[in-house]
mmCIF file of C-alpha atoms in Angstrom:
data_model
loop_
_atom_site.group_PDB
_atom_site.id
_atom_site.type_symbol
_atom_site.label_atom_id
_atom_site.label_comp_id
_atom_site.label_asym_id
_atom_site.label_seq_id
_atom_site.Cartn_x
_atom_site.Cartn_y
_atom_site.Cartn_z
ATOM 1 C CA UNK A 1 273.230 -118.212 323.427
ATOM 2 C CA UNK A 2 272.124 -114.893 321.739
ATOM 3 C CA UNK A 3 268.975 -113.244 323.341
ATOM 4 C CA UNK A 4 266.463 -111.924 320.840
ATOM 5 C CA UNK A 5 264.623 -108.692 321.441
ATOM 6 C CA UNK A 6 261.178 -108.625 320.732
ATOM 7 C CA UNK A 7 258.760 -105.568 320.532
ATOM 8 C CA UNK A 8 255.379 -106.930 319.507
ATOM 9 C CA UNK A 9 253.100 -109.691 320.525
ATOM 10 C CA UNK A 10 252.757 -110.929 316.990
ATOM 11 C CA UNK A 11 256.600 -111.303 316.895
ATOM 12 C CA UNK A 12 256.387 -113.413 320.145
ATOM 13 C CA UNK A 13 253.507 -115.551 318.967
ATOM 14 C CA UNK A 14 255.522 -116.372 315.786
ATOM 15 C CA UNK A 15 258.149 -117.992 317.629
ATOM 16 C CA UNK A 16 258.237 -121.954 317.424
ATOM 17 C CA UNK A 17 257.602 -123.347 320.734
ATOM 18 C CA UNK A 18 259.383 -126.487 322.217
ATOM 19 C CA UNK A 19 258.886 -127.513 325.453
ATOM 20 C CA UNK A 20 257.707 -125.067 328.318
ATOM 21 C CA UNK A 21 257.659 -121.602 328.359
ATOM 22 C CA UNK A 22 258.991 -119.815 331.470
ATOM 23 C CA UNK A 23 258.311 -116.054 331.692
ATOM 24 C CA UNK A 24 259.984 -113.532 334.136
ATOM 25 C CA UNK A 25 258.115 -110.109 334.247
ATOM 26 C CA UNK A 26 260.174 -106.922 335.004
ATOM 27 C CA UNK A 27 260.156 -103.258 334.718
ATOM 28 C CA UNK A 28 263.741 -103.072 333.591
ATOM 29 C CA UNK A 29 266.771 -101.968 335.434
ATOM 30 C CA UNK A 30 267.896 -105.658 335.738
ATOM 31 C CA UNK A 31 269.965 -106.588 338.697
ATOM 32 C CA UNK A 32 271.203 -109.747 340.408
ATOM 33 C CA UNK A 33 267.853 -110.257 341.731
ATOM 34 C CA UNK A 34 266.410 -110.490 338.337
ATOM 35 C CA UNK A 35 269.180 -112.506 337.107
ATOM 36 C CA UNK A 36 268.450 -115.241 339.926
ATOM 37 C CA UNK A 37 264.672 -115.167 338.746
ATOM 38 C CA UNK A 38 265.936 -115.652 335.080
ATOM 39 C CA UNK A 39 268.449 -118.511 336.097
ATOM 40 C CA UNK A 40 265.718 -120.184 338.077
ATOM 41 C CA UNK A 41 263.316 -119.998 335.015
ATOM 42 C CA UNK A 42 266.174 -121.552 332.770
ATOM 43 C CA UNK A 43 266.120 -124.390 335.282
ATOM 44 C CA UNK A 44 262.439 -124.997 335.205
ATOM 45 C CA UNK A 45 262.034 -124.678 331.469
ATOM 46 C CA UNK A 46 265.141 -127.134 330.851
ATOM 47 C CA UNK A 47 267.384 -127.022 327.714
ATOM 48 C CA UNK A 48 264.163 -127.759 325.374
ATOM 49 C CA UNK A 49 262.212 -124.991 326.797
ATOM 50 C CA UNK A 50 262.126 -121.073 326.545
ATOM 51 C CA UNK A 51 262.652 -118.278 328.862
ATOM 52 C CA UNK A 52 261.217 -115.067 328.031
ATOM 53 C CA UNK A 53 261.839 -111.783 330.174
ATOM 54 C CA UNK A 54 259.441 -108.959 329.737
ATOM 55 C CA UNK A 55 260.687 -105.440 330.197
ATOM 56 C CA UNK A 56 257.812 -103.038 330.588
ATOM 57 C CA UNK A 57 257.373 -99.821 332.941
ATOM 58 C CA UNK A 58 253.815 -100.138 333.462
ATOM 59 C CA UNK A 59 252.193 -96.615 334.014
ATOM 60 C CA UNK A 60 249.163 -97.872 335.671
ATOM 61 C CA UNK A 61 251.469 -98.954 338.662
ATOM 62 C CA UNK A 62 252.369 -95.427 339.337
ATOM 63 C CA UNK A 63 250.325 -93.117 341.444
ATOM 64 C CA UNK A 64 250.175 -89.302 341.491
ATOM 65 C CA UNK A 65 253.703 -87.914 342.348
ATOM 66 C CA UNK A 66 255.475 -91.281 341.980
ATOM 67 C CA UNK A 67 258.750 -92.018 340.023
ATOM 68 C CA UNK A 68 257.351 -93.136 336.517
ATOM 69 C CA UNK A 69 259.257 -90.539 334.763
ATOM 70 C CA UNK A 70 262.482 -91.055 336.534
ATOM 71 C CA UNK A 71 262.209 -94.827 336.725
ATOM 72 C CA UNK A 72 265.314 -96.010 335.184
ATOM 73 C CA UNK A 73 265.225 -97.405 331.733
ATOM 74 C CA UNK A 74 268.394 -99.475 330.726
ATOM 75 C CA UNK A 75 267.068 -101.669 327.939
ATOM 76 C CA UNK A 76 270.787 -102.477 326.469
ATOM 77 C CA UNK A 77 272.203 -103.421 329.678
ATOM 78 C CA UNK A 78 269.044 -105.322 330.636
ATOM 79 C CA UNK A 79 269.348 -107.508 327.445
ATOM 80 C CA UNK A 80 272.903 -108.124 328.375
ATOM 81 C CA UNK A 81 272.088 -109.466 331.828
ATOM 82 C CA UNK A 82 269.067 -111.591 330.508
ATOM 83 C CA UNK A 83 271.308 -113.114 328.238
ATOM 84 C CA UNK A 84 273.994 -113.913 330.701
ATOM 85 C CA UNK A 85 271.250 -115.308 332.875
ATOM 86 C CA UNK A 86 270.113 -117.726 330.079
ATOM 87 C CA UNK A 87 267.024 -115.888 328.465
ATOM 88 C CA UNK A 88 265.937 -116.787 325.127
ATOM 89 C CA UNK A 89 264.165 -113.879 324.342
ATOM 90 C CA UNK A 90 263.401 -110.315 325.916
ATOM 91 C CA UNK A 91 259.823 -108.955 325.134
ATOM 92 C CA UNK A 92 259.920 -105.085 325.377
ATOM 93 C CA UNK A 93 256.725 -103.789 324.093
ATOM 94 C CA UNK A 94 255.866 -100.130 323.921
ATOM 95 C CA UNK A 95 252.987 -98.604 326.042
ATOM 96 C CA UNK A 96 250.878 -98.482 322.760
ATOM 97 C CA UNK A 97 251.674 -102.202 322.083
ATOM 98 C CA UNK A 98 250.353 -103.239 325.722
ATOM 99 C CA UNK A 99 247.418 -100.519 325.945
ATOM 100 C CA UNK A 100 246.380 -100.023 322.130
ATOM 101 C CA UNK A 101 243.157 -98.155 322.999
ATOM 102 C CA UNK A 102 244.879 -96.016 325.725
ATOM 103 C CA UNK A 103 244.229 -96.655 329.405
ATOM 104 C CA UNK A 104 242.016 -99.812 329.706
ATOM 105 C CA UNK A 105 238.583 -99.175 330.750
ATOM 106 C CA UNK A 106 238.316 -102.630 332.262
ATOM 107 C CA UNK A 107 240.726 -103.683 334.759
ATOM 108 C CA UNK A 108 241.493 -106.273 337.404
ATOM 109 C CA UNK A 109 240.441 -105.262 340.965
ATOM 110 C CA UNK A 110 242.742 -106.502 343.843
ATOM 111 C CA UNK A 111 240.005 -106.742 346.212
ATOM 112 C CA UNK A 112 240.242 -105.866 349.976
ATOM 113 C CA UNK A 113 243.692 -107.684 349.933
ATOM 114 C CA UNK A 114 244.980 -104.954 347.372
ATOM 115 C CA UNK A 115 243.997 -101.897 350.097
ATOM 116 C CA UNK A 116 246.078 -103.175 352.644
ATOM 117 C CA UNK A 117 249.943 -102.256 353.496
ATOM 118 C CA UNK A 118 251.270 -101.284 349.962
ATOM 119 C CA UNK A 119 247.574 -100.922 348.675
ATOM 120 C CA UNK A 120 246.907 -98.331 351.559
ATOM 121 C CA UNK A 121 249.982 -96.418 350.857
ATOM 122 C CA UNK A 122 249.803 -96.645 347.096
ATOM 123 C CA UNK A 123 245.976 -96.419 345.967
ATOM 124 C CA UNK A 124 245.222 -98.328 342.925
ATOM 125 C CA UNK A 125 248.712 -99.755 342.633
ATOM 126 C CA UNK A 126 247.663 -103.325 342.878
ATOM 127 C CA UNK A 127 244.677 -103.012 340.313
ATOM 128 C CA UNK A 128 247.262 -101.400 337.969
ATOM 129 C CA UNK A 129 249.731 -104.482 338.581
ATOM 130 C CA UNK A 130 247.187 -107.049 338.270
ATOM 131 C CA UNK A 131 245.798 -105.762 334.994
ATOM 132 C CA UNK A 132 249.273 -105.587 333.402
ATOM 133 C CA UNK A 133 250.246 -109.102 334.852
ATOM 134 C CA UNK A 134 246.944 -110.517 333.467
ATOM 135 C CA UNK A 135 247.674 -108.777 330.011
ATOM 136 C CA UNK A 136 251.249 -109.953 330.026
ATOM 137 C CA UNK A 137 250.265 -113.676 330.907
ATOM 138 C CA UNK A 138 247.804 -113.550 328.027
ATOM 139 C CA UNK A 139 250.446 -111.994 325.461
ATOM 140 C CA UNK A 140 253.230 -114.317 326.544
ATOM 141 C CA UNK A 141 251.260 -117.405 327.039
ATOM 142 C CA UNK A 142 253.692 -119.076 329.448
ATOM 143 C CA UNK A 143 253.361 -122.375 331.472
ATOM 144 C CA UNK A 144 255.036 -121.069 334.285
ATOM 145 C CA UNK A 145 255.816 -117.273 335.699
ATOM 146 C CA UNK A 146 258.264 -116.448 338.151
ATOM 147 C CA UNK A 147 258.134 -113.424 340.669
ATOM 148 C CA UNK A 148 260.376 -112.263 343.717
ATOM 149 C CA UNK A 149 259.541 -112.885 347.322
ATOM 150 C CA UNK A 150 260.600 -109.236 347.939
ATOM 151 C CA UNK A 151 257.398 -108.198 346.549
ATOM 152 C CA UNK A 152 255.483 -110.604 348.819
ATOM 153 C CA UNK A 153 252.118 -108.677 348.666
ATOM 154 C CA UNK A 154 252.389 -108.420 344.701
ATOM 155 C CA UNK A 155 253.080 -112.216 344.622
ATOM 156 C CA UNK A 156 250.388 -113.028 346.948
ATOM 157 C CA UNK A 157 247.918 -111.054 344.716
ATOM 158 C CA UNK A 158 249.054 -112.842 341.530
ATOM 159 C CA UNK A 159 248.727 -116.258 343.015
ATOM 160 C CA UNK A 160 245.139 -115.152 344.265
ATOM 161 C CA UNK A 161 244.307 -113.666 340.576
ATOM 162 C CA UNK A 162 245.610 -116.904 338.777
ATOM 163 C CA UNK A 163 243.657 -119.129 341.242
ATOM 164 C CA UNK A 164 240.394 -116.944 341.419
ATOM 165 C CA UNK A 165 240.215 -116.315 337.728
ATOM 166 C CA UNK A 166 241.440 -119.789 336.461
ATOM 167 C CA UNK A 167 244.485 -118.606 334.590
ATOM 168 C CA UNK A 168 246.342 -121.943 333.301
ATOM 169 C CA UNK A 169 249.653 -120.997 334.379
ATOM 170 C CA UNK A 170 251.944 -122.016 337.391
ATOM 171 C CA UNK A 171 253.157 -119.380 339.706
ATOM 172 C CA UNK A 172 256.637 -119.660 341.303
ATOM 173 C CA UNK A 173 257.976 -117.506 344.024
ATOM 174 C CA UNK A 174 261.927 -117.038 344.053
ATOM 175 C CA UNK A 175 263.399 -115.919 347.457
ATOM 176 C CA UNK A 176 264.672 -112.404 347.901
ATOM 177 C CA UNK A 177 268.283 -111.785 346.633
ATOM 178 C CA UNK A 178 270.355 -109.496 349.156
ATOM 179 C CA UNK A 179 273.555 -107.524 349.025
ATOM 180 C CA UNK A 180 276.292 -108.521 351.285
ATOM 181 C CA UNK A 181 275.200 -105.868 353.853
ATOM 182 C CA UNK A 182 271.881 -107.248 353.852
ATOM 183 C CA UNK A 183 270.044 -104.598 351.649
ATOM 184 C CA UNK A 184 267.493 -106.323 349.213
ATOM 185 C CA UNK A 185 268.254 -105.797 345.802
ATOM 186 C CA UNK A 186 266.086 -103.183 344.297
ATOM 187 C CA UNK A 187 266.164 -101.158 341.090
ATOM 188 C CA UNK A 188 265.450 -98.115 343.381
ATOM 189 C CA UNK A 189 268.652 -98.915 345.404
ATOM 190 C CA UNK A 190 270.619 -96.704 342.845
ATOM 191 C CA UNK A 191 268.888 -93.466 343.951
ATOM 192 C CA UNK A 192 270.308 -93.670 347.402
ATOM 193 C CA UNK A 193 273.279 -91.587 348.647
ATOM 194 C CA UNK A 194 275.818 -93.319 350.983
ATOM 195 C CA UNK A 195 274.264 -91.681 353.954
ATOM 196 C CA UNK A 196 270.882 -92.547 352.837
ATOM 197 C CA UNK A 197 272.101 -96.378 352.151
ATOM 198 C CA UNK A 198 273.503 -96.570 355.558
ATOM 199 C CA UNK A 199 269.930 -95.494 357.057
ATOM 200 C CA UNK A 200 268.359 -97.964 354.485
ATOM 201 C CA UNK A 201 270.025 -100.924 356.135
ATOM 202 C CA UNK A 202 267.454 -100.656 358.995
ATOM 203 C CA UNK A 203 264.668 -102.281 356.967
ATOM 204 C CA UNK A 204 266.738 -105.704 356.806
ATOM 205 C CA UNK A 205 268.206 -105.180 360.152
ATOM 206 C CA UNK A 206 264.786 -104.702 361.826
ATOM 207 C CA UNK A 207 263.394 -107.972 359.892
ATOM 208 C CA UNK A 208 266.499 -109.980 360.936
ATOM 209 C CA UNK A 209 266.037 -108.762 364.657
ATOM 210 C CA UNK A 210 262.261 -109.932 364.342
ATOM 211 C CA UNK A 211 263.534 -113.202 362.922
ATOM 212 C CA UNK A 212 266.109 -113.708 365.689
ATOM 213 C CA UNK A 213 263.314 -112.899 368.220
ATOM 214 C CA UNK A 214 260.995 -115.513 366.521
ATOM 215 C CA UNK A 215 263.937 -118.117 366.610
ATOM 216 C CA UNK A 216 264.274 -117.642 370.364
ATOM 217 C CA UNK A 217 260.727 -117.864 371.138
ATOM 218 C CA UNK A 218 260.405 -121.149 369.088
ATOM 219 C CA UNK A 219 263.351 -122.605 370.709
ATOM 220 C CA UNK A 220 261.664 -121.943 373.983
ATOM 221 C CA UNK A 221 258.408 -123.466 372.985
ATOM 222 C CA UNK A 222 260.109 -126.507 371.614
ATOM 223 C CA UNK A 223 261.720 -126.900 375.165
ATOM 224 C CA UNK A 224 258.449 -126.544 376.785
ATOM 225 C CA UNK A 225 257.063 -129.409 374.806
ATOM 226 C CA UNK A 226 260.193 -131.401 375.752
ATOM 227 C CA UNK A 227 259.608 -130.761 379.518
ATOM 228 C CA UNK A 228 256.397 -131.809 380.697
ATOM 229 C CA UNK A 229 254.959 -129.413 383.459
ATOM 230 C CA UNK A 230 254.631 -131.960 386.054
ATOM 231 C CA UNK A 231 255.579 -131.871 389.931
ATOM 232 C CA UNK A 232 257.561 -135.023 389.688
ATOM 233 C CA UNK A 233 259.697 -133.871 386.702
ATOM 234 C CA UNK A 234 260.276 -130.478 388.209
ATOM 235 C CA UNK A 235 261.736 -132.295 391.398
ATOM 236 C CA UNK A 236 263.992 -134.239 388.869
ATOM 237 C CA UNK A 237 264.978 -131.366 386.880
ATOM 238 C CA UNK A 238 265.871 -129.345 390.262
ATOM 239 C CA UNK A 239 268.246 -132.044 391.173
ATOM 240 C CA UNK A 240 270.364 -131.216 388.090
ATOM 241 C CA UNK A 241 269.668 -127.456 388.522
ATOM 242 C CA UNK A 242 267.345 -127.132 385.370
ATOM 243 C CA UNK A 243 264.042 -126.319 387.234
ATOM 244 C CA UNK A 244 264.419 -122.690 386.513
ATOM 245 C CA UNK A 245 265.197 -123.332 382.559
ATOM 246 C CA UNK A 246 262.054 -125.587 382.636
ATOM 247 C CA UNK A 247 259.896 -122.900 384.335
ATOM 248 C CA UNK A 248 261.108 -119.994 381.892
ATOM 249 C CA UNK A 249 260.324 -122.241 378.831
ATOM 250 C CA UNK A 250 256.839 -123.114 380.388
ATOM 251 C CA UNK A 251 256.153 -119.382 381.162
ATOM 252 C CA UNK A 252 257.166 -117.975 377.662
ATOM 253 C CA UNK A 253 255.249 -120.708 375.791
ATOM 254 C CA UNK A 254 251.869 -120.138 378.063
ATOM 255 C CA UNK A 255 252.262 -116.464 378.312
ATOM 256 C CA UNK A 256 252.861 -115.433 374.509
ATOM 257 C CA UNK A 257 251.932 -118.352 372.275
ATOM 258 C CA UNK A 258 253.359 -117.924 368.865
ATOM 259 C CA UNK A 259 254.928 -114.505 369.999
ATOM 260 C CA UNK A 260 254.000 -112.356 366.934
ATOM 261 C CA UNK A 261 253.846 -109.313 369.308
ATOM 262 C CA UNK A 262 257.376 -110.000 370.527
ATOM 263 C CA UNK A 263 258.441 -110.244 366.782
ATOM 264 C CA UNK A 264 257.089 -106.925 365.883
ATOM 265 C CA UNK A 265 258.623 -105.223 369.097
ATOM 266 C CA UNK A 266 261.993 -106.539 368.176
ATOM 267 C CA UNK A 267 261.828 -105.048 364.765
ATOM 268 C CA UNK A 268 260.324 -101.753 365.771
ATOM 269 C CA UNK A 269 263.172 -101.114 368.228
ATOM 270 C CA UNK A 270 265.585 -101.192 365.339
ATOM 271 C CA UNK A 271 263.174 -98.931 363.304
ATOM 272 C CA UNK A 272 262.814 -96.446 365.888
ATOM 273 C CA UNK A 273 266.625 -96.011 366.257
ATOM 274 C CA UNK A 274 266.821 -95.475 362.496
ATOM 275 C CA UNK A 275 264.232 -92.596 362.827
ATOM 276 C CA UNK A 276 266.937 -90.661 364.773
ATOM 277 C CA UNK A 277 269.708 -91.161 362.027
ATOM 278 C CA UNK A 278 270.713 -88.481 359.630
ATOM 279 C CA UNK A 279 268.766 -88.793 357.168
ATOM 280 C CA UNK A 280 266.134 -90.496 359.224
ATOM 281 C CA UNK A 281 264.237 -93.400 358.156
ATOM 282 C CA UNK A 282 260.434 -92.548 357.897
ATOM 283 C CA UNK A 283 258.422 -95.566 358.498
ATOM 284 C CA UNK A 284 255.344 -96.265 356.305
ATOM 285 C CA UNK A 285 254.455 -99.616 357.985
ATOM 286 C CA UNK A 286 255.762 -102.680 360.061
ATOM 287 C CA UNK A 287 253.400 -105.557 359.778
ATOM 288 C CA UNK A 288 253.264 -109.221 360.447
ATOM 289 C CA UNK A 289 250.583 -110.786 358.219
ATOM 290 C CA UNK A 290 248.919 -114.021 357.120
ATOM 291 C CA UNK A 291 250.299 -114.172 353.534
ATOM 292 C CA UNK A 292 246.741 -115.614 352.302
ATOM 293 C CA UNK A 293 245.016 -112.279 352.982
ATOM 294 C CA UNK A 294 247.814 -109.817 354.298
ATOM 295 C CA UNK A 295 245.786 -109.250 357.600
ATOM 296 C CA UNK A 296 247.595 -109.002 360.864
ATOM 297 C CA UNK A 297 248.230 -112.158 362.795
ATOM 298 C CA UNK A 298 247.118 -112.578 366.440
ATOM 299 C CA UNK A 299 249.471 -114.015 369.295
ATOM 300 C CA UNK A 300 247.874 -117.349 368.899
ATOM 301 C CA UNK A 301 248.773 -117.783 365.286
ATOM 302 C CA UNK A 302 250.173 -120.889 363.775
ATOM 303 C CA UNK A 303 251.377 -121.311 360.368
ATOM 304 C CA UNK A 304 253.066 -119.360 357.695
ATOM 305 C CA UNK A 305 253.448 -115.432 358.092
ATOM 306 C CA UNK A 306 255.188 -112.507 356.560
ATOM 307 C CA UNK A 307 257.167 -109.813 358.423
ATOM 308 C CA UNK A 308 256.932 -106.955 356.076
ATOM 309 C CA UNK A 309 258.244 -103.595 356.325
ATOM 310 C CA UNK A 310 258.115 -100.191 354.165
ATOM 311 C CA UNK A 311 259.877 -96.863 354.600
ATOM 312 C CA UNK A 312 261.169 -93.873 352.785
ATOM 313 C CA UNK A 313 264.658 -92.656 352.942
ATOM 314 C CA UNK A 314 265.273 -89.166 351.582
ATOM 315 C CA UNK A 315 262.953 -89.432 348.278
ATOM 316 C CA UNK A 316 263.410 -93.029 348.047
ATOM 317 C CA UNK A 317 260.649 -95.591 348.977
ATOM 318 C CA UNK A 318 261.974 -99.067 349.929
ATOM 319 C CA UNK A 319 260.182 -102.198 350.962
ATOM 320 C CA UNK A 320 261.252 -105.621 352.325
ATOM 321 C CA UNK A 321 260.077 -108.814 354.103
ATOM 322 C CA UNK A 322 260.846 -112.138 355.502
ATOM 323 C CA UNK A 323 258.795 -115.312 355.849
ATOM 324 C CA UNK A 324 258.317 -116.779 359.217
ATOM 325 C CA UNK A 325 256.778 -120.003 360.486
ATOM 326 C CA UNK A 326 254.952 -120.145 363.751
ATOM 327 C CA UNK A 327 254.625 -123.585 365.240
ATOM 328 C CA UNK A 328 251.713 -125.357 366.616
ATOM 329 C CA UNK A 329 251.357 -125.367 370.459
ATOM 330 C CA UNK A 330 248.901 -128.351 370.213
ATOM 331 C CA UNK A 331 251.925 -130.590 371.360
ATOM 332 C CA UNK A 332 252.753 -128.527 374.307
ATOM 333 C CA UNK A 333 251.876 -129.795 377.861
#
């Protein structure tokens, strides 16, 4: 398969479409995470469909002092990676093609959810992101568009925009791709020195610590559901030496239902240690949020949640997250 490079919307619209069109939106500097998105798009589109990869460094997403000018631009390498992953076309428009009248006067607003976490750290970022995503959805006219779970707040906002504004497109989230040491793949990883990369590992290590604490809490809660807190049952367990385990399980289940605070605490210990490294990790935020609106969850929360972290190492800002599911205590005795 030879991947076609397209520079204008007219060139893209002139293509004969057969089957479903799947679009993967990127800002270039493609890596294995993007390749995974493209391969997934290829599976969804099927042999009769079409996979289009957009490469566009959107100036609206960069705030004052951010790295727009130094953001890597590697189009030739990007085309090669896209081709190897199964893309039919790379759509790499100029800024003038996307914004023919200059910066748009009318933009998409991310609303309250866009002001939290990443939005608080990078004011206006999500307005710019949603505006270009809306434009690229109109320009590429896909049946399905794929985005990485690593940018969890971005994915949540795109899903919300598509639902709230009645875009006729299916949105698919693809799990984060990590390097062998756990670091989430990112185009910004190339900025890290060896020492900075060592410190940066604390982001994923903190998330894994939170995940492990969560798994332990869920196991205790499951045990509490299996062992009713009755006097007769406690006497029976005592005979085989399990009364303490049963009591511990019930204490945990009753004292910290769902245990979001324990998950946050486990993750923060890792981040606090990393703040003392050389170079240090400078934490921006650690949050455990409801993915529907990115508000912090309480200790009685049940359902899907996202444990998210952002930090700066040297001059490089990195983000990461893990999805977690908190069980329902309704079945506990």
